[in-house]
CSV table of C-alpha atoms and ligand atoms in Angstrom, one decimal:
chain,number,residue,atom,x,y,z
R,446,MET,CA,0.0,0.0,0.0
R,447,ASN,CA,2.5,2.6,1.2
R,448,TRP,CA,4.9,1.5,-1.5
R,449,GLU,CA,2.3,2.1,-4.2
R,450,ILE,CA,1.6,5.5,-2.8
R,451,GLU,CA,5.3,6.4,-2.7
R,452,LYS,CA,5.4,5.6,-6.4
R,453,GLU,CA,2.5,7.8,-7.1
R,454,LEU,CA,4.2,10.6,-5.1
R,455,GLU,CA,7.3,10.1,-7.1
R,456,GLU,CA,5.4,10.6,-10.3
R,457,ILE,CA,3.9,13.8,-8.9
R,458,ARG,CA,7.4,15.0,-8.0
R,459,ASP,CA,8.9,14.1,-11.3
R,460,ALA,CA,6.2,16.2,-13.1
R,461,GLY,CA,7.1,19.2,-10.9
R,462,LEU,CA,3.6,19.1,-9.4
R,463,PHE,CA,4.4,18.1,-5.8
R,464,ARG,CA,2.7,20.3,-3.2
R,465,GLU,CA,3.2,20.4,0.6
R,466,VAL,CA,1.7,22.3,3.4
R,467,ARG,CA,4.0,24.8,5.1
R,468,ALA,CA,3.4,26.4,8.5
R,469,LEU,CA,2.7,30.1,8.7
R,470,GLU,CA,4.0,31.3,12.0
R,471,SER,CA,2.2,34.7,12.1
R,472,PRO,CA,-1.3,35.9,11.6
R,473,GLN,CA,-2.5,36.6,8.0
R,474,GLY,CA,-1.4,40.0,6.7
R,475,ALA,CA,0.7,42.0,4.2
R,476,ALA,CA,3.8,40.7,6.1
R,477,VAL,CA,3.9,37.2,7.4
R,478,ARG,CA,6.5,34.9,9.0
R,479,ARG,CA,7.2,31.5,7.4
R,480,GLY,CA,10.1,29.1,8.1
R,481,GLY,CA,11.5,31.8,10.3
R,482,LEU,CA,11.6,34.3,7.5
R,483,GLU,CA,9.8,37.6,7.3
R,484,LEU,CA,8.0,37.7,3.9
R,485,VAL,CA,5.9,40.3,2.1
R,486,ASN,CA,2.7,38.3,1.4
R,487,PHE,CA,1.2,38.5,-2.1
R,488,SER,CA,-0.5,35.2,-1.9
R,489,SER,CA,-3.7,35.6,0.1
R,490,ASN,CA,-7.3,36.5,-0.8
R,491,ASP,CA,-7.6,38.7,2.2
R,492,TYR,CA,-8.3,41.6,-0.2
R,493,LEU,CA,-9.3,44.2,2.4
R,494,GLY,CA,-6.9,43.1,5.1
R,495,LEU,CA,-9.7,42.2,7.4
R,496,ALA,CA,-8.6,38.7,8.3
R,497,ALA,CA,-6.4,39.8,11.2
R,498,SER,CA,-8.1,43.1,11.8
R,499,ARG,CA,-8.9,44.4,15.3
R,500,GLU,CA,-12.6,44.9,14.3
R,501,LEU,CA,-13.1,41.2,13.4
R,502,GLU,CA,-11.0,40.0,16.4
R,503,ASP,CA,-13.3,42.0,18.7
R,504,ALA,CA,-16.4,40.8,16.9
R,505,LEU,CA,-15.3,37.2,17.3
R,506,LYS,CA,-14.6,37.7,21.0
R,507,GLU,CA,-18.0,39.2,21.5
R,508,GLY,CA,-19.6,36.4,19.5
R,509,VAL,CA,-17.9,33.8,21.7
R,510,GLU,CA,-18.9,35.6,24.9
R,511,ARG,CA,-22.6,35.8,23.8
R,512,PHE,CA,-23.0,32.5,22.0
R,513,GLY,CA,-20.2,30.2,23.2
R,514,ALA,CA,-17.8,28.2,21.1
R,515,GLY,CA,-19.4,25.5,19.0
R,516,ALA,CA,-22.7,25.2,17.3
R,517,GLY,CA,-23.2,21.6,18.5
R,518,ALA,CA,-25.2,20.2,15.6
R,519,SER,CA,-26.6,20.8,12.2
R,520,ARG,CA,-29.0,23.8,12.1
R,521,LEU,CA,-31.9,21.5,11.3
R,522,VAL,CA,-31.3,19.3,14.3
R,523,CYS,CA,-30.9,21.5,17.3
R,524,GLY,CA,-32.3,24.7,16.2
R,525,SER,CA,-30.5,27.6,14.5
R,526,LEU,CA,-28.6,30.0,16.6
R,527,THR,CA,-29.5,33.7,16.1
R,528,PRO,CA,-26.1,34.8,14.6
R,529,HIS,CA,-26.8,32.5,11.6
R,530,GLU,CA,-30.2,33.9,11.1
R,531,GLU,CA,-28.9,37.5,11.4
R,532,LEU,CA,-26.1,36.8,9.0
R,533,GLU,CA,-28.5,35.4,6.4
R,534,ALA,CA,-30.7,38.5,6.7
R,535,GLU,CA,-27.6,40.7,6.3
R,536,ILE,CA,-26.5,38.7,3.2
R,537,ALA,CA,-29.9,39.0,1.6
R,538,ALA,CA,-29.9,42.7,2.2
R,539,PHE,CA,-26.4,43.0,0.9
R,540,LYS,CA,-27.2,41.1,-2.3
R,541,ARG,CA,-30.7,42.6,-2.7
R,542,SER,CA,-32.1,39.1,-2.8
R,543,GLU,CA,-35.3,37.7,-1.1
R,544,ALA,CA,-33.3,35.2,1.0
R,545,ALA,CA,-29.9,33.7,1.6
R,546,LEU,CA,-28.4,30.5,3.2
R,547,SER,CA,-25.0,30.3,4.8
R,548,PHE,CA,-22.7,27.3,4.6
R,549,SER,CA,-19.5,26.3,6.3
R,550,SER,CA,-17.4,27.2,3.2
R,551,GLY,CA,-17.7,28.4,-0.4
R,552,TYR,CA,-16.8,24.9,-1.4
R,553,ALA,CA,-19.7,23.5,0.6
R,554,VAL,CA,-22.0,26.1,-1.1
R,555,ALA,CA,-21.2,24.7,-4.6
R,556,LEU,CA,-21.4,21.1,-3.5
R,557,GLY,CA,-24.8,21.6,-1.7
R,558,VAL,CA,-26.5,24.0,-4.1
R,559,ILE,CA,-25.8,22.6,-7.6
R,560,PRO,CA,-26.8,19.0,-7.0
R,561,ALA,CA,-29.9,20.2,-5.1
R,562,LEU,CA,-31.1,22.2,-8.0
R,563,VAL,CA,-30.1,20.2,-11.1
R,564,GLY,CA,-30.0,16.4,-11.7
R,565,LYS,CA,-29.9,13.8,-14.4
R,566,ASP,CA,-32.6,15.4,-16.7
R,567,ASP,CA,-30.9,18.8,-16.6
R,568,VAL,CA,-28.0,20.5,-18.3
R,569,ILE,CA,-25.2,22.5,-16.8
R,570,ILE,CA,-23.2,24.8,-19.0
R,571,LEU,CA,-20.1,26.1,-17.4
R,572,ASP,CA,-17.1,28.3,-18.3
R,573,LYS,CA,-14.0,26.3,-18.9
R,574,LEU,CA,-12.1,28.2,-16.2
R,575,CYS,CA,-14.6,27.7,-13.4
R,576,HIS,CA,-13.3,26.9,-9.9
R,577,ALA,CA,-12.8,23.3,-8.9
R,578,SER,CA,-15.7,23.5,-6.4
R,579,LEU,CA,-18.1,24.3,-9.3
R,580,VAL,CA,-16.7,21.6,-11.5
R,581,ASP,CA,-16.9,19.0,-8.7
R,582,ALA,CA,-20.5,20.0,-7.9
R,583,ALA,CA,-21.5,19.9,-11.5
R,584,ARG,CA,-20.2,16.3,-11.8
R,585,LEU,CA,-21.8,15.3,-8.5
R,586,SER,CA,-25.2,16.5,-9.7
R,587,GLY,CA,-25.4,13.9,-12.4
R,588,ALA,CA,-26.6,16.6,-14.9
R,589,THR,CA,-25.2,16.6,-18.4
R,590,VAL,CA,-22.2,18.9,-18.2
R,591,ARG,CA,-21.2,21.1,-21.2
R,592,VAL,CA,-18.2,23.4,-21.1
R,593,PHE,CA,-17.7,26.6,-23.1
R,594,PRO,CA,-14.2,28.1,-23.7
R,595,HIS,CA,-13.6,31.0,-21.3
R,596,ASN,CA,-16.0,33.8,-22.0
R,597,HIS,CA,-16.8,32.4,-25.4
R,598,LEU,CA,-20.2,33.8,-26.0
R,599,ASP,CA,-20.9,32.1,-29.4
R,600,LYS,CA,-20.1,28.7,-28.0
R,601,LEU,CA,-22.3,29.5,-25.0
R,602,GLU,CA,-25.2,30.4,-27.2
R,603,ARG,CA,-24.8,27.2,-29.3
R,604,LEU,CA,-24.7,25.1,-26.1
R,605,LEU,CA,-27.8,27.0,-24.8
R,606,ARG,CA,-29.7,26.4,-28.0
R,607,GLY,CA,-28.4,22.8,-28.2
R,608,ALA,CA,-29.6,22.0,-24.7
R,609,ARG,CA,-33.2,22.9,-25.7
R,610,ASP,CA,-33.0,21.1,-29.1
R,611,ASP,CA,-31.6,18.0,-27.4
R,612,GLY,CA,-35.1,17.9,-25.9
R,613,ALA,CA,-33.8,18.8,-22.4
R,614,VAL,CA,-37.0,18.8,-20.6
R,615,GLY,CA,-35.4,19.9,-17.3
R,616,ARG,CA,-33.5,22.9,-16.2
R,617,VAL,CA,-30.6,24.5,-17.9
R,618,LEU,CA,-28.1,26.1,-15.6
R,619,VAL,CA,-25.2,28.4,-16.7
R,620,ILE,CA,-22.3,28.7,-14.2
R,621,THR,CA,-19.6,31.4,-14.2
R,622,GLU,CA,-17.5,33.5,-11.9
R,623,SER,CA,-17.3,37.3,-11.5
R,624,ILE,CA,-13.6,37.4,-11.3
R,625,PHE,CA,-11.7,34.2,-12.3
R,626,SER,CA,-9.6,33.0,-9.5
R,627,MET,CA,-6.4,32.1,-11.4
R,628,ASP,CA,-6.7,34.5,-14.4
R,629,GLY,CA,-8.1,37.6,-12.7
R,630,ASP,CA,-10.3,38.7,-15.5
R,631,ALA,CA,-14.1,39.2,-15.3
R,632,ALA,CA,-17.0,37.2,-16.8
R,633,ALA,CA,-18.7,38.8,-19.8
R,634,LEU,CA,-21.6,39.1,-17.4
R,635,ARG,CA,-23.9,41.5,-19.3
R,636,ASP,CA,-23.9,39.3,-22.4
R,637,ILE,CA,-24.2,36.0,-20.5
R,638,VAL,CA,-27.2,37.4,-18.7
R,639,GLU,CA,-28.8,38.4,-22.0
R,640,LEU,CA,-28.1,35.0,-23.5
R,641,LYS,CA,-29.4,32.9,-20.6
R,642,ASP,CA,-32.5,35.0,-20.3
R,643,ARG,CA,-33.2,34.6,-24.0
R,644,CYS,CA,-32.9,30.8,-23.7
R,645,GLY,CA,-34.8,30.5,-20.5
R,646,ALA,CA,-31.8,29.2,-18.5
R,647,TRP,CA,-30.7,30.1,-15.0
R,648,LEU,CA,-27.4,31.6,-14.0
R,649,LEU,CA,-25.2,30.8,-11.0
R,650,LEU,CA,-22.6,33.5,-10.5
R,651,ASP,CA,-19.8,32.8,-8.0
R,652,GLU,CA,-18.7,36.2,-6.7
R,653,ALA,CA,-15.8,34.8,-4.5
R,654,HIS,CA,-13.3,37.3,-5.7
R,655,ALA,CA,-15.6,40.3,-6.2
R,656,ILE,CA,-17.5,40.5,-3.0
R,657,GLY,CA,-16.1,43.3,-0.8
R,658,LEU,CA,-14.1,44.9,-3.5
R,659,MET,CA,-16.2,45.5,-6.6
R,660,GLY,CA,-19.5,47.3,-7.1
R,661,PRO,CA,-21.3,49.8,-4.9
R,662,ASN,CA,-20.5,49.1,-1.2
R,663,GLY,CA,-18.5,46.1,-2.3
R,664,ARG,CA,-21.7,44.3,-3.4
R,665,GLY,CA,-19.9,42.5,-6.3
R,666,LEU,CA,-19.9,42.5,-10.1
R,667,ALA,CA,-23.6,41.8,-10.6
R,668,ALA,CA,-24.3,44.9,-8.5
R,669,GLN,CA,-21.7,47.0,-10.3
R,670,LEU,CA,-23.5,46.2,-13.6
R,671,GLY,CA,-27.0,46.6,-12.2
R,672,LEU,CA,-27.7,42.9,-12.9
R,673,GLU,CA,-28.4,41.5,-9.4
R,674,GLY,CA,-32.1,41.1,-10.1
R,675,ARG,CA,-31.3,39.0,-13.2
R,676,VAL,CA,-28.9,36.5,-11.6
R,677,GLU,CA,-31.0,33.7,-10.0
R,678,LEU,CA,-28.3,32.2,-7.9
R,679,GLN,CA,-25.7,34.5,-6.3
R,680,MET,CA,-22.9,32.6,-4.6
R,681,GLY,CA,-20.1,33.9,-2.6
R,682,THR,CA,-17.6,33.2,0.2
R,683,LEU,CA,-17.0,34.7,3.6
R,684,SER,CA,-13.4,33.5,3.5
R,685,LYS,CA,-11.8,36.0,1.2
R,686,ALA,CA,-12.5,39.8,1.4
R,687,VAL,CA,-14.9,39.2,4.3
R,688,GLY,CA,-12.0,37.9,6.2
R,689,LEU,CA,-13.5,34.9,8.1
R,690,GLY,CA,-14.7,31.6,6.8
R,691,GLY,CA,-17.9,30.2,5.3
R,692,GLY,CA,-20.0,30.8,2.2
R,693,TYR,CA,-23.5,31.7,1.1
R,694,LEU,CA,-26.1,31.5,-1.6
R,695,ALA,CA,-28.5,34.4,-2.1
R,696,ALA,CA,-31.6,33.6,-4.1
R,697,SER,CA,-35.4,33.6,-4.0
R,698,ARG,CA,-37.3,32.4,-1.0
R,699,GLN,CA,-38.3,29.3,-2.8
R,700,VAL,CA,-34.8,28.3,-3.8
R,701,ILE,CA,-33.5,28.9,-0.3
R,702,SER,CA,-36.4,26.8,1.1
R,703,LEU,CA,-35.6,24.0,-1.3
R,704,LEU,CA,-31.9,24.1,-0.3
R,705,VAL,CA,-32.8,23.7,3.4
R,706,ASN,CA,-34.6,20.6,2.3
R,707,LYS,CA,-32.1,19.2,-0.2
R,708,ALA,CA,-28.6,20.7,0.1
R,709,ARG,CA,-26.6,17.9,1.6
R,710,SER,CA,-23.6,20.0,2.7
R,711,PHE,CA,-26.0,22.1,4.6
R,712,ILE,CA,-28.1,19.4,6.1
R,713,TYR,CA,-25.4,16.9,7.1
R,714,SER,CA,-22.8,19.3,8.4
R,715,THR,CA,-22.6,20.9,11.8
R,716,ALA,CA,-23.3,24.7,11.7
R,717,PRO,CA,-20.2,26.9,11.7
R,718,PRO,CA,-19.3,28.3,15.1
R,719,PRO,CA,-21.9,31.0,15.9
R,720,ALA,CA,-19.2,33.5,16.7
R,721,VAL,CA,-18.0,33.2,13.1
R,722,ALA,CA,-21.5,34.0,11.8
R,723,PHE,CA,-21.7,36.9,14.3
R,724,ALA,CA,-18.4,38.3,13.1
R,725,ALA,CA,-19.2,37.8,9.4
R,726,CYS,CA,-22.3,39.9,9.9
R,727,GLU,CA,-20.1,42.6,11.5
R,728,SER,CA,-17.7,42.3,8.6
R,729,LEU,CA,-20.5,42.7,6.0
R,730,ARG,CA,-21.7,45.9,7.8
R,731,LEU,CA,-18.2,47.2,7.9
R,732,ILE,CA,-17.6,46.4,4.2
R,733,GLN,CA,-20.8,48.4,3.3
R,734,GLY,CA,-19.9,51.4,5.3
R,735,THR,CA,-17.3,54.2,5.2
R,736,ALA,CA,-14.6,51.9,6.6
R,737,GLY,CA,-15.2,49.6,3.6
R,738,ASP,CA,-15.0,52.6,1.2
R,739,ALA,CA,-11.7,53.5,2.7
R,740,LEU,CA,-10.3,50.0,2.4
R,741,ARG,CA,-11.6,49.8,-1.2
R,742,HIS,CA,-9.9,53.1,-1.9
R,743,ALA,CA,-6.6,51.8,-0.5
R,744,LEU,CA,-6.9,48.6,-2.6
R,745,ARG,CA,-7.6,50.7,-5.7
R,746,ARG,CA,-4.5,52.7,-5.1
R,747,ASN,CA,-2.5,49.5,-4.8
R,748,ILE,CA,-3.9,48.0,-7.9
R,749,ASP,CA,-3.2,51.2,-9.8
R,750,CYS,CA,0.4,51.1,-8.5
R,751,TRP,CA,0.9,47.5,-9.6
R,752,GLN,CA,-0.7,48.2,-13.0
R,753,SER,CA,1.5,51.1,-13.8
R,754,ALA,CA,4.7,49.4,-12.5
R,755,THR,CA,4.1,46.3,-14.6
R,756,GLY,CA,2.0,47.5,-17.5
R,757,THR,CA,-0.5,44.8,-16.8
R,758,SER,CA,-4.2,45.2,-16.0
R,759,SER,CA,-6.9,43.2,-14.2
R,760,ALA,CA,-10.5,43.5,-13.4
R,761,GLY,CA,-10.0,42.8,-9.7
R,762,ALA,CA,-7.0,42.3,-7.4
R,763,ILE,CA,-5.6,39.1,-9.0
R,764,PHE,CA,-2.6,39.4,-11.3
R,765,PRO,CA,-1.4,36.2,-13.0
R,766,VAL,CA,2.1,36.2,-14.4
R,767,ILE,CA,2.1,33.4,-16.9
R,768,VAL,CA,5.3,31.4,-17.0
R,769,GLY,CA,4.2,28.3,-18.9
R,770,ASP,CA,6.5,25.5,-17.7
R,771,GLU,CA,5.7,24.1,-14.3
R,772,SER,CA,9.3,23.9,-13.0
R,773,SER,CA,10.1,27.4,-14.2
R,774,ALA,CA,7.1,28.8,-12.3
R,775,VAL,CA,8.3,27.0,-9.1
R,776,ALA,CA,11.8,28.3,-9.6
R,777,LEU,CA,10.6,31.8,-10.1
R,778,SER,CA,8.5,31.6,-7.0
R,779,ARG,CA,11.4,30.2,-5.0
R,780,ARG,CA,13.6,33.0,-6.3
R,781,LEU,CA,11.2,35.6,-5.1
R,782,LEU,CA,10.9,33.8,-1.7
R,783,ASP,CA,14.7,34.2,-1.3
R,784,GLU,CA,14.2,37.9,-1.8
R,785,GLY,CA,11.5,38.0,0.8
R,786,PHE,CA,8.3,37.9,-1.3
R,787,LEU,CA,5.6,35.2,-0.9
R,788,VAL,CA,4.2,34.7,-4.4
R,789,PRO,CA,2.7,31.3,-5.1
R,790,ALA,CA,3.4,29.2,-8.2
R,791,ILE,CA,0.1,27.9,-9.6
R,792,ARG,CA,0.3,24.7,-11.6
R,793,TYR,CA,-1.7,21.9,-13.0
R,794,PRO,CA,-4.3,20.7,-12.1
R,795,THR,CA,-5.4,24.1,-10.7
R,796,VAL,CA,-4.6,25.6,-14.2
R,797,ALA,CA,-4.0,23.8,-17.5
R,798,ARG,CA,-0.8,22.0,-18.1
R,799,GLY,CA,1.9,24.3,-19.6
R,800,SER,CA,0.2,27.4,-18.3
R,801,ALA,CA,1.8,27.5,-14.9
R,802,ARG,CA,2.0,31.0,-13.4
R,803,LEU,CA,2.7,33.1,-10.5
R,804,ARG,CA,-0.4,34.5,-8.9
R,805,VAL,CA,0.0,38.0,-7.4
R,806,THR,CA,-2.9,39.1,-5.2
R,807,LEU,CA,-3.0,42.6,-3.8
R,808,SER,CA,-4.6,43.7,-0.6
R,809,ALA,CA,-5.6,47.1,0.9
R,810,SER,CA,-3.0,46.5,3.6
R,811,HIS,CA,0.0,46.5,1.2
R,812,GLU,CA,2.3,49.5,1.2
R,813,LEU,CA,3.2,51.1,-2.1
R,814,VAL,CA,6.9,50.5,-1.5
R,815,GLN,CA,6.2,46.8,-1.1
R,816,ILE,CA,4.3,46.7,-4.4
R,817,GLU,CA,7.0,48.6,-6.3
R,818,ALA,CA,9.7,46.4,-4.8
R,819,LEU,CA,8.0,43.2,-6.0
R,820,ALA,CA,7.4,44.6,-9.5
R,821,MET,CA,11.1,45.4,-9.8
R,822,ARG,CA,12.3,42.1,-8.4
R,823,LEU,CA,9.9,40.2,-10.6
R,824,ARG,CA,11.1,41.9,-13.7
R,825,GLN,CA,14.7,41.1,-12.8
R,826,ALA,CA,13.9,37.5,-11.9
R,827,MET,CA,12.0,36.9,-15.1
R,828,ALA,CA,14.9,38.3,-17.2
R,829,GLU,CA,17.3,36.0,-15.4
R,830,LEU,CA,15.1,33.0,-16.0
R,831,SER,CA,14.9,33.6,-19.8
K,1897,LIG,C1,-12.1,30.2,-2.9
K,1897,LIG,C2,-13.2,29.9,-3.9
K,1897,LIG,C3,-14.3,29.1,-3.5
K,1897,LIG,C4,-14.3,28.3,-2.2
K,1897,LIG,O1,-14.6,29.2,-1.2
K,1897,LIG,P1,-14.0,28.7,0.3
K,1897,LIG,O2,-14.8,29.6,1.2
K,1897,LIG,O3,-12.6,29.0,0.3
K,1897,LIG,O4,-14.3,27.3,0.4
K,1897,LIG,C5,-15.3,28.9,-4.4
K,1897,LIG,N1,-15.3,29.5,-5.7
K,1897,LIG,C6,-14.2,30.3,-6.0
K,1897,LIG,C7,-14.2,30.9,-7.4
K,1897,LIG,C8,-13.2,30.5,-5.2
K,1897,LIG,O5,-12.1,31.2,-5.5
């Protein structure tokens, strides 16, 4: 058994795809300590710098004082603690939806929601670059899965028409993301909404990398484009800009009620600690207020700085630096690590083979000098590599 596994590990190593977990010795932030080294951190999705903020720390403490540590059971078994109810009301207001349901992670949202809403008589049409959670959930649902090349509207339209012509009697669900997690660009959302409406399909939009940073009051890309009312299923995570952990789906009352009855990752999983829900509610209020505006302003300044220093652009705060070869991407990342910068190499299977890259993410808590320094070192390291 172990011998066989060792062989499999060897193959992963030989392909330059080996991964391991490394301990972080400090809280999350623009500067972190790892392996005894002080590093400037360009690897997290803590876009607003809230993960280690005093505000959320205080909110968590208050949540623990008022509601204790653990939730004890699934929300359907023991009763649902008030912070979860309040969080869901806050999310629904934030997303301008009738209702919302929270989950223990964004991954659990996808796995619970998609199989609850579509099954073997239905068709899912998904963007090729969709996150693993969406792909896994689509497969798990048993629906027929069709994939369109990233943002390829003609192909999407053909698949939408094809789903109807194939005599699909059931539902047709289009799935895409606001900001793509490894490419940093945005969905062609306006066109996708037009197309799915014309063909009578539904849309699930994963706003994982847009919530908190895009749109009015950080309400996301759909809100920015005035399309919230036309996206049936608005998904997001509380683990990135919101700074905590968990995920949500905002939708109609009927959809949410069906999910309470059918979403297995909701039903068969203990509710997240109530203090986390309490703090997430605080975080959403902060994000929508003047403090959130100030953080978005700082992030915007940092994005502008990176864009002008590198001549690149991005719809959000994710900047891929495409390298191609897996081993070269790892070498480049290691090089930057030696210089004190934490910038992860992203490889297959997270991205396609031969499209390995560095993934630079910016946060409101970075200093301009840190950003300029990385841009300069990256340019030098890339020149040395080639
Ligand atoms: C991170 C991410 C998720 C998963 O969210 P978690 O809360 O981390 O489980 C889902 N979708 C996308 C696009 C993501 O980037």
